mmCIF file of C-alpha atoms and ligand atoms in Angstrom:
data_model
loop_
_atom_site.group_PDB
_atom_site.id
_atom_site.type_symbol
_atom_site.label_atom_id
_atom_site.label_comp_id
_atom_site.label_asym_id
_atom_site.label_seq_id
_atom_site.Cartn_x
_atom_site.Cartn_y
_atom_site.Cartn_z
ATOM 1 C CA UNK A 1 26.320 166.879 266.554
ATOM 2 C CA UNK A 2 28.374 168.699 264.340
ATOM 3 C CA UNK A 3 31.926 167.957 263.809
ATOM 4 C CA UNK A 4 33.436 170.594 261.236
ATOM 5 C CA UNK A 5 32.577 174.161 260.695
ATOM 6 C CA UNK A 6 34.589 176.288 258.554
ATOM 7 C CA UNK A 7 35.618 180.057 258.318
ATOM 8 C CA UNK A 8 35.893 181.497 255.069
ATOM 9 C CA UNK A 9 38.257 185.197 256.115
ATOM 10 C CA UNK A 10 39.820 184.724 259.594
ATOM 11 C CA UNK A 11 39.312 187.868 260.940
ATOM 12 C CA UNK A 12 37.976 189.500 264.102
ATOM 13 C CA UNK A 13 34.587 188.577 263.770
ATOM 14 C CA UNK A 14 35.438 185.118 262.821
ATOM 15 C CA UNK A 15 37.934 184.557 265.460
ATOM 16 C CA UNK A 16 35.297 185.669 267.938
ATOM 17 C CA UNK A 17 32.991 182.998 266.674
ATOM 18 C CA UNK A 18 35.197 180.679 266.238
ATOM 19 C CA UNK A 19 36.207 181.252 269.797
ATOM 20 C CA UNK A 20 33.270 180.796 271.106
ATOM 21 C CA UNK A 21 32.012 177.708 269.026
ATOM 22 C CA UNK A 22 34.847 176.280 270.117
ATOM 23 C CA UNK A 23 34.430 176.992 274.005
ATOM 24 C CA UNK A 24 30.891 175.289 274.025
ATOM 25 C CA UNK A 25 31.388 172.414 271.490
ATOM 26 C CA UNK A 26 33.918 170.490 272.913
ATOM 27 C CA UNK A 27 34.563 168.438 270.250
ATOM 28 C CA UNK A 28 34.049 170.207 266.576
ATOM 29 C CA UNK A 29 36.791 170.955 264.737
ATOM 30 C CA UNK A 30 37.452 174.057 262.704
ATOM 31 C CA UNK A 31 38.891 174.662 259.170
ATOM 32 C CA UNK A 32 39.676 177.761 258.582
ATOM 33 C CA UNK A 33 41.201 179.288 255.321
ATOM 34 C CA UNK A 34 42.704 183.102 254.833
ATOM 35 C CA UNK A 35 44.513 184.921 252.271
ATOM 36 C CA UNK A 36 46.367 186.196 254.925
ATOM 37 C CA UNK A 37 48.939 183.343 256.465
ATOM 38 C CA UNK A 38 48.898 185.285 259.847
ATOM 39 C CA UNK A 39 45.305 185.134 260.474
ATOM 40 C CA UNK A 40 45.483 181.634 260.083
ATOM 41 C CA UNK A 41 48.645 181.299 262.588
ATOM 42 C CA UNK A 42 46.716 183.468 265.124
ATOM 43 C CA UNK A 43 43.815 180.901 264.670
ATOM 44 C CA UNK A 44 46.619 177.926 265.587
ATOM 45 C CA UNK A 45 48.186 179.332 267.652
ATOM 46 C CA UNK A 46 45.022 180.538 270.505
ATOM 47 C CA UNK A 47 42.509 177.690 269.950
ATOM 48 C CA UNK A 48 42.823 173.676 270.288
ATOM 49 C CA UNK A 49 41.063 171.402 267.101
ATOM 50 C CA UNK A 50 42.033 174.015 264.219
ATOM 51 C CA UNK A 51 43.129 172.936 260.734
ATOM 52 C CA UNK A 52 44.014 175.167 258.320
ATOM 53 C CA UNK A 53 42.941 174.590 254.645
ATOM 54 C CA UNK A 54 44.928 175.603 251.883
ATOM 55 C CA UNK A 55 42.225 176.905 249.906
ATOM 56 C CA UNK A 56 38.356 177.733 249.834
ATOM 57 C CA UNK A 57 37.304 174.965 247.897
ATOM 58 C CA UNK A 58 39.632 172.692 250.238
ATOM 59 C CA UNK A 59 37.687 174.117 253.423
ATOM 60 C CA UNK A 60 34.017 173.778 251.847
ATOM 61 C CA UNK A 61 34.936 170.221 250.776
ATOM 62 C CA UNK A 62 35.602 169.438 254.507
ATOM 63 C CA UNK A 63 33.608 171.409 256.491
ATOM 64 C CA UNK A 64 29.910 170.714 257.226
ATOM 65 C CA UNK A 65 28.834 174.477 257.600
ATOM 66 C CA UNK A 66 30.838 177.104 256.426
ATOM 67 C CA UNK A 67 30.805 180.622 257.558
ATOM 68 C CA UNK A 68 31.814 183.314 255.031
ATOM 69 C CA UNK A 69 33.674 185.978 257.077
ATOM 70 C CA UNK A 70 35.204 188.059 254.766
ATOM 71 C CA UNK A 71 34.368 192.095 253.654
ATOM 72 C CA UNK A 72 31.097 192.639 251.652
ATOM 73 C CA UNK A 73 33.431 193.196 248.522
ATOM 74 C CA UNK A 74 35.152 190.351 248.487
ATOM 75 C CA UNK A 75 32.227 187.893 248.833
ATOM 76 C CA UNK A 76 31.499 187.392 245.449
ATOM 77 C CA UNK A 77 35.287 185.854 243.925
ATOM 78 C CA UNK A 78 34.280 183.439 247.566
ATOM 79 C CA UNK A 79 31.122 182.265 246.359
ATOM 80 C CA UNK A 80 32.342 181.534 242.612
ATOM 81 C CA UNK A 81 34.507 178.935 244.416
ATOM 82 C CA UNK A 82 32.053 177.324 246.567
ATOM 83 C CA UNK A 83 29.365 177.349 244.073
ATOM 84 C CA UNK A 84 28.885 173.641 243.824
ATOM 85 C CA UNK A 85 28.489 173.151 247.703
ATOM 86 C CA UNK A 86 25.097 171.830 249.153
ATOM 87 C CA UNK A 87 25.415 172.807 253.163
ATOM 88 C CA UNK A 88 24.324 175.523 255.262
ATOM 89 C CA UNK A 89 26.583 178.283 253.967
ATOM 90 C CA UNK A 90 25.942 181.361 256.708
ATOM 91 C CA UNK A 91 27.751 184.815 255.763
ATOM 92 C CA UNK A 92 27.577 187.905 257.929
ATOM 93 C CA UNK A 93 28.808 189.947 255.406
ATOM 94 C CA UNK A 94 26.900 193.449 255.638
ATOM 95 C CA UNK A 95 24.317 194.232 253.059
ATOM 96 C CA UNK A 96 24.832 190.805 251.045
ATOM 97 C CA UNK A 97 21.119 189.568 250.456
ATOM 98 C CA UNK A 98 20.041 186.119 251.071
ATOM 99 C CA UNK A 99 18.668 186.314 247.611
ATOM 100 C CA UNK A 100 22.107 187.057 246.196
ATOM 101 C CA UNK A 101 23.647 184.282 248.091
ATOM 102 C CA UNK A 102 20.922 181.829 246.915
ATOM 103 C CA UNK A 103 21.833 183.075 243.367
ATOM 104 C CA UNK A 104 25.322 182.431 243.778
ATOM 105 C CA UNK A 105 25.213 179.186 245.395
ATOM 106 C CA UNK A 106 22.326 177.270 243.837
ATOM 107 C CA UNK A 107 22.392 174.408 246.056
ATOM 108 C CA UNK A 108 23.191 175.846 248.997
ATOM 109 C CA UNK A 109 21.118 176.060 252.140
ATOM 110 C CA UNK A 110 21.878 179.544 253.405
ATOM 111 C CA UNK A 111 21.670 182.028 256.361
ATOM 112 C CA UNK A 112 22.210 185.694 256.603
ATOM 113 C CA UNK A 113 23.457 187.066 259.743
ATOM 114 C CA UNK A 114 23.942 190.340 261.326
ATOM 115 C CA UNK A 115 26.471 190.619 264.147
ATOM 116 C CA UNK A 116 27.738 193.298 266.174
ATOM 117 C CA UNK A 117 31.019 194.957 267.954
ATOM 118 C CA UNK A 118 30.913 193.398 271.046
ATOM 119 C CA UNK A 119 31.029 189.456 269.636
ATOM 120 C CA UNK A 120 34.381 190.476 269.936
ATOM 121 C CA UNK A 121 34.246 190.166 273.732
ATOM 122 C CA UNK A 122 31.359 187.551 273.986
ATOM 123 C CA UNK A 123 28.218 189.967 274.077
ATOM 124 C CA UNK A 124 27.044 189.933 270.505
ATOM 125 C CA UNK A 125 23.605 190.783 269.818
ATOM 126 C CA UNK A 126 22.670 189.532 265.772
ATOM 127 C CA UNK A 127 19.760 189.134 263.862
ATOM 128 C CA UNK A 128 19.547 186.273 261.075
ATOM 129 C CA UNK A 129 17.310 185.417 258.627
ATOM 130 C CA UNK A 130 16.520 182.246 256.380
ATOM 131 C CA UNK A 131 17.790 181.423 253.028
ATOM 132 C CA UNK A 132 14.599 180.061 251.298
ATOM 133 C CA UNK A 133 16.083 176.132 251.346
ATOM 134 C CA UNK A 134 16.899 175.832 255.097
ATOM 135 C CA UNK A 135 15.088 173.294 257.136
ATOM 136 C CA UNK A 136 13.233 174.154 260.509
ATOM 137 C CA UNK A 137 16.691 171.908 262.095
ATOM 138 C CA UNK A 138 18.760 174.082 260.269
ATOM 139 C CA UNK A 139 17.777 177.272 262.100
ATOM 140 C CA UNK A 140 17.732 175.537 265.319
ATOM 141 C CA UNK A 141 21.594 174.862 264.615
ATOM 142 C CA UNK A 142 22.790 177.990 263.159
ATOM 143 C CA UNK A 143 20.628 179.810 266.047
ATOM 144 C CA UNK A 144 22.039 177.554 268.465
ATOM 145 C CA UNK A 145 25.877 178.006 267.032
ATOM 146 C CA UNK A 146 25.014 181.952 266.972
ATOM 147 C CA UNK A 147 23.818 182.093 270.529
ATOM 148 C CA UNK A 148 27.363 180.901 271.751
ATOM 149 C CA UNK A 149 28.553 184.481 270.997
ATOM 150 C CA UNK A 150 25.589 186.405 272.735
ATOM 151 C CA UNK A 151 21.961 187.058 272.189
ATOM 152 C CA UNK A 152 20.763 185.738 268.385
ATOM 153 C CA UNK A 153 17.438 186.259 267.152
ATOM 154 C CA UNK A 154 15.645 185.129 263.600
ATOM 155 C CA UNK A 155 13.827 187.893 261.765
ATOM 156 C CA UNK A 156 12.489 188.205 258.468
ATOM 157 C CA UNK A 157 15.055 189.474 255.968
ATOM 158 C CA UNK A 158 13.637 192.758 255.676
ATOM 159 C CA UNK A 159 14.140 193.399 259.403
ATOM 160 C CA UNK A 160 17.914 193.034 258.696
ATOM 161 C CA UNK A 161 18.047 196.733 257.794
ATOM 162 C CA UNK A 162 16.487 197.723 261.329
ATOM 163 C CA UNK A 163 18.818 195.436 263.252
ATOM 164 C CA UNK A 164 21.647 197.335 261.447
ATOM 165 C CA UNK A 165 20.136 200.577 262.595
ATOM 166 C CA UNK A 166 19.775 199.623 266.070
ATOM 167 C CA UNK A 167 22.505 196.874 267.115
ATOM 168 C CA UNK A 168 24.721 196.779 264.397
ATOM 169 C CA UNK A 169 25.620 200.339 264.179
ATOM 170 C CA UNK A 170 24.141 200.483 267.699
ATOM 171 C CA UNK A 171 27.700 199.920 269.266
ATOM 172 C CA UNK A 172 29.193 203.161 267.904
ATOM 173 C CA UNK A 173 25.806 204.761 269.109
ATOM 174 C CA UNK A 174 26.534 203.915 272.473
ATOM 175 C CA UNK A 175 30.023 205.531 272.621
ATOM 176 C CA UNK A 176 29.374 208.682 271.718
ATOM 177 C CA UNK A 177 26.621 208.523 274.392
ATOM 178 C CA UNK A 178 29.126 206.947 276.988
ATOM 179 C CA UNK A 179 31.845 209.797 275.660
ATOM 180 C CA UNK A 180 29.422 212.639 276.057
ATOM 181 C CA UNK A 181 28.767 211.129 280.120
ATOM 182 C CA UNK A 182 32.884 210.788 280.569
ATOM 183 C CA UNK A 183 33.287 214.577 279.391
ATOM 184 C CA UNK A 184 30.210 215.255 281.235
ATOM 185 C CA UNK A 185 31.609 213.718 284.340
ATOM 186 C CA UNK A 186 35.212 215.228 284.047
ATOM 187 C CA UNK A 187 33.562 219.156 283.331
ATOM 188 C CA UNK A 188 32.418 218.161 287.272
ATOM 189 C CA UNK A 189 35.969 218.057 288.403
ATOM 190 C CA UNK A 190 36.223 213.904 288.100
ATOM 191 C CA UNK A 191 39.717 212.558 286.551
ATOM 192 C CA UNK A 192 39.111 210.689 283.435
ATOM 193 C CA UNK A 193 39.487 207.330 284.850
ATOM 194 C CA UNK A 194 37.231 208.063 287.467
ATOM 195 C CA UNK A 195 34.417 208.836 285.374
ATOM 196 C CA UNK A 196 35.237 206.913 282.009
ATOM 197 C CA UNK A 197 34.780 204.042 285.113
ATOM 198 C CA UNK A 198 31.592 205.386 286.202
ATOM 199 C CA UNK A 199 30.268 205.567 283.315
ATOM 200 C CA UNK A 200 30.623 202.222 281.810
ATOM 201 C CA UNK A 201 29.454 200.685 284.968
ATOM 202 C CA UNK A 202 26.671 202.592 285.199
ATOM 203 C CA UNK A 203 26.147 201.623 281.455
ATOM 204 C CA UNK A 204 26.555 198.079 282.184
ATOM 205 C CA UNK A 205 24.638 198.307 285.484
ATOM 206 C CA UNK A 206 21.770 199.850 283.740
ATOM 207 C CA UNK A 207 21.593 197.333 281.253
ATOM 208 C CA UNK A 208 22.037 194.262 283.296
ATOM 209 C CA UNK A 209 18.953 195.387 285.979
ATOM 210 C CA UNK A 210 16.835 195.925 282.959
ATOM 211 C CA UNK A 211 17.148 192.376 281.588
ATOM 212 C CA UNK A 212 17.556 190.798 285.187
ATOM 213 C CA UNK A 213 14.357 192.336 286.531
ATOM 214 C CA UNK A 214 12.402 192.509 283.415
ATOM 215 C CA UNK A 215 11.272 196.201 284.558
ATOM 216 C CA UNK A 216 10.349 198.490 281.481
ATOM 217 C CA UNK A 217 13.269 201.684 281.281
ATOM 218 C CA UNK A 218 10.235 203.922 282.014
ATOM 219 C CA UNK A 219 9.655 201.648 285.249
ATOM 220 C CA UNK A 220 13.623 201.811 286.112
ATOM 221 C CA UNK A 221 13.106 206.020 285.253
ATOM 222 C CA UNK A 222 10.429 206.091 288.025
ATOM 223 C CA UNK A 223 12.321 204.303 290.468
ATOM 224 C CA UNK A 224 15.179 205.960 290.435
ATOM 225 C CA UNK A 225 13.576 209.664 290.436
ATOM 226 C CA UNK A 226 12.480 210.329 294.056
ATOM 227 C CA UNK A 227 10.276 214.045 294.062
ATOM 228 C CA UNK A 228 12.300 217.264 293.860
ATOM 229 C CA UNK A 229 15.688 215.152 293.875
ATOM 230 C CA UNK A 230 18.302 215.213 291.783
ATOM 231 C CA UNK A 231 17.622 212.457 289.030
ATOM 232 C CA UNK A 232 14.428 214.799 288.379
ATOM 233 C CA UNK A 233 16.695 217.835 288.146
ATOM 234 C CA UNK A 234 18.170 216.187 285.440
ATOM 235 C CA UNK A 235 15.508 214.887 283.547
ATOM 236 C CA UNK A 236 14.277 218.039 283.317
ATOM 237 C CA UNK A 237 16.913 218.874 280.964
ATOM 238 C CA UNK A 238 17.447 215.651 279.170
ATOM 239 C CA UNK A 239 13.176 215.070 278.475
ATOM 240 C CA UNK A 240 12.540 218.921 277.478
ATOM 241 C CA UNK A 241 15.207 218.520 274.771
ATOM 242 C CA UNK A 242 14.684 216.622 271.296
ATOM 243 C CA UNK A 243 16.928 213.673 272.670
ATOM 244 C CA UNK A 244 14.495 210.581 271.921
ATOM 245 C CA UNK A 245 13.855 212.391 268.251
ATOM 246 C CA UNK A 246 17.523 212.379 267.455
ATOM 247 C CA UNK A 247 17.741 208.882 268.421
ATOM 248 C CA UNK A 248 15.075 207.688 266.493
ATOM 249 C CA UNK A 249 16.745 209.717 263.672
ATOM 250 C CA UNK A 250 19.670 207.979 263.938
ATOM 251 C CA UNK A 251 18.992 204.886 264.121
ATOM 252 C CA UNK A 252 16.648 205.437 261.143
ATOM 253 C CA UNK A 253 19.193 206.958 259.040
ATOM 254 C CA UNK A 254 21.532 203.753 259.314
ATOM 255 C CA UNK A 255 18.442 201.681 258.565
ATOM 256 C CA UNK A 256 17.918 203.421 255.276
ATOM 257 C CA UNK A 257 21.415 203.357 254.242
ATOM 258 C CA UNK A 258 22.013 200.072 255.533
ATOM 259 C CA UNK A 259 18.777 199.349 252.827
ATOM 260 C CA UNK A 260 20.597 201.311 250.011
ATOM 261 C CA UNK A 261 23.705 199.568 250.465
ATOM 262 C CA UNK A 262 22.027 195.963 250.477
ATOM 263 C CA UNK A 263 22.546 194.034 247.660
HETATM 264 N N1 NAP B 1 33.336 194.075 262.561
HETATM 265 C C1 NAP B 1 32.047 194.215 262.870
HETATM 266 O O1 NAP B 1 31.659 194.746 263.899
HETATM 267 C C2 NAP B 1 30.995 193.674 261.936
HETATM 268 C C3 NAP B 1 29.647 193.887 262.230
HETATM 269 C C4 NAP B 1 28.711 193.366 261.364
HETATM 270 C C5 NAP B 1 29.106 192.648 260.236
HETATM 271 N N2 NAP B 1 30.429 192.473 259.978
HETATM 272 C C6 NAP B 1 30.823 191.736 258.775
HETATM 273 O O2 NAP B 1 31.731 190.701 259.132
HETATM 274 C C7 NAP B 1 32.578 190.440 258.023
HETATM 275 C C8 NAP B 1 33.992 190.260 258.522
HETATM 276 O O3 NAP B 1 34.376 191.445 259.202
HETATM 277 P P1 NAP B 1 35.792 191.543 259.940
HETATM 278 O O4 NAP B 1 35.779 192.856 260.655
HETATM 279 O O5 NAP B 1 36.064 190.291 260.692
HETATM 280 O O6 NAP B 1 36.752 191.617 258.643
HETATM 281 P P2 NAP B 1 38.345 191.424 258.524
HETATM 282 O O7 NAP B 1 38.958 191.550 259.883
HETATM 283 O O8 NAP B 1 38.797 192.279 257.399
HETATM 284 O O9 NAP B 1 38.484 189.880 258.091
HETATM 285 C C9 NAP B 1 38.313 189.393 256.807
HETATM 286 C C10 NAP B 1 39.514 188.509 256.469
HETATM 287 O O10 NAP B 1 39.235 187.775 255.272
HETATM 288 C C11 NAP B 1 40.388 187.850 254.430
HETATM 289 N N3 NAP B 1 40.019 187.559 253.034
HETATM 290 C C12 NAP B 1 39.790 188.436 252.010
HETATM 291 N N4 NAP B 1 39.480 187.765 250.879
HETATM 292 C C13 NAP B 1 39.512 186.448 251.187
HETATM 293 C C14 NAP B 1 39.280 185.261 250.430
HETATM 294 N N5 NAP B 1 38.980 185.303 249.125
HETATM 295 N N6 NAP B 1 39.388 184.072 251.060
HETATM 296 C C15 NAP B 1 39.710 184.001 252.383
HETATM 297 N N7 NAP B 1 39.956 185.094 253.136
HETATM 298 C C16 NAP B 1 39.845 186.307 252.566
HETATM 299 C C17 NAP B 1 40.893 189.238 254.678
HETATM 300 O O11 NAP B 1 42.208 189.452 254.182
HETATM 301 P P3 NAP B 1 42.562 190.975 253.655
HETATM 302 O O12 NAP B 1 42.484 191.835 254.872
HETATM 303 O O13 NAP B 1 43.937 190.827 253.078
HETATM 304 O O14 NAP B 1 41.523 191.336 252.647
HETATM 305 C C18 NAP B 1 40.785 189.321 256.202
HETATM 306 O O15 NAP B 1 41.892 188.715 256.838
HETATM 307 C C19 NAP B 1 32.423 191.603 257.039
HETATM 308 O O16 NAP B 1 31.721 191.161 255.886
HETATM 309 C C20 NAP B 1 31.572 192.605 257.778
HETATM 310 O O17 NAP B 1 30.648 193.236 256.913
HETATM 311 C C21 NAP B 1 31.384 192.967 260.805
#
């Protein structure tokens, strides 16, 4: 069982995992150390079993896996301060390598992790790979810590660059889709709370009968388009256009500069 985990940056993503480590472990504690005094207080001040740390150093000393939350750009004065430490170190800092962190912490045993938007509300969806000198109970801890904030999944550390593509940036992806379907729905005469409601529930409908029944989307498709009705009418318009192509595109074009950006 472990009993401290610490947060390296106390911002929104690591308030949202801290939040919910802390819901399903009911008795770790967390250290948590910002340059910022008011992250820290917001820290205190929401969650039960918090201690804050006066330093980085402090919190590695104390904590038995640390998470490095902080901006890709600032990793690097982070890691010169741990660099002694010999835990599981896992960052989710975009684009920082797990050969870079290996590098910079030589005795480290670390994880990299890709997160997403919606950890903020409990329904992440991350990809994580394997720092060379992590044991197989390693990755069942980190994955098991991940899962607490929504769906985790290991992949090799190349794959990281296609999990940005499709769920990292995937989020903002999703908006302008849902944003096209509120104007869409408002050109019909709808007021925009009516159909900025329909359209996320429909969203979140969709979603939720795909992974409850298990049905392909070309199996939901068919089930919903009965012969000369009106989901037909519609795909008429939406599968004679390039639509799948400029999906594909864009999540592609994320991937590669999510690649170029790596480091
Ligand atoms: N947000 C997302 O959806 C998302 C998705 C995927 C990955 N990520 C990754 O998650 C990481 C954190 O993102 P975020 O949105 O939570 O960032 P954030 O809100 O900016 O939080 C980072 C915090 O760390 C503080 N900080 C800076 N240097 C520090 C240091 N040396 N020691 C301790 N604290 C320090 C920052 O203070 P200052 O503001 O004063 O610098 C800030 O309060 C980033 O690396 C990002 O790439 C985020």
């Amino acid at each position: 069982m472990v009993k401290n985990i610490g947060f390296i940056g106390a911002g929104n993503m690591a308030y949202a995992l801290a939040q919910a480590i802390i819901e399903q472990e009911s008795v770790v504690q967390i250290n948590v150390f910002d340059i910022r005094p008011e992250r820290m207080d917001l820290f205190t001040g929401d969650f039960p079993r918090v201690k804050l740390k006066k330093g980085n150093r402090d919190l590695a000393a104390d904590s038995e896996i640390i998470f490095i939350a902080v901006k890709p750009q600032e990793i690097d004065m982070v890691l010169k301060e741990i660099v002694e430490i010999k835990k599981i170190v896992i960052s989710i800092a975009a684009g920082i390598t797990i050969k870079h962190l290996e590098s910079n912490l030589p005795h480290a045993r670390v994880f990299r992790v890709m997160p997403n938007t919606p950890c903020l509300v409990g329904e992440m969806a991350a990809g994580f790979a394997a720092g060379s000198r992590s044991t197989a109970g390693d990755v069942e801890l980190v994955q098991r810590l991940l899962s607490y904030a929504g769906y985790t999944v290991m992949v090799k550390e190349e794959q990281l660059d296609a999990v940005t593509g499709l769920s990292g940036s995937g989020p903002a992806f999703i908006a302008y889709l849902a944003e096209a379907f509120i104007n869409a729905g408002i050109g019909l005469g709808l007021s925009e709370k009516t159909a900025r409601e329909l359209t996320l529930k429909t969203i979140r409908g969709t979603s939720l009968l795909l992974e409850k029944s298990g049905m392909s989307p070309s199996e939901l498709i068919n089930m919903v388009s009965s012969p000369g009705g009106t989901t037909v009418a519609g795909r008429e318009i939406l599968e004679g256009s390039d639509c799948s192509e400029i999906i594909r595109k864009t999540v592609a074009a994320a991937a590669a500069r999510s690649k170029e950006l790596g480091r």
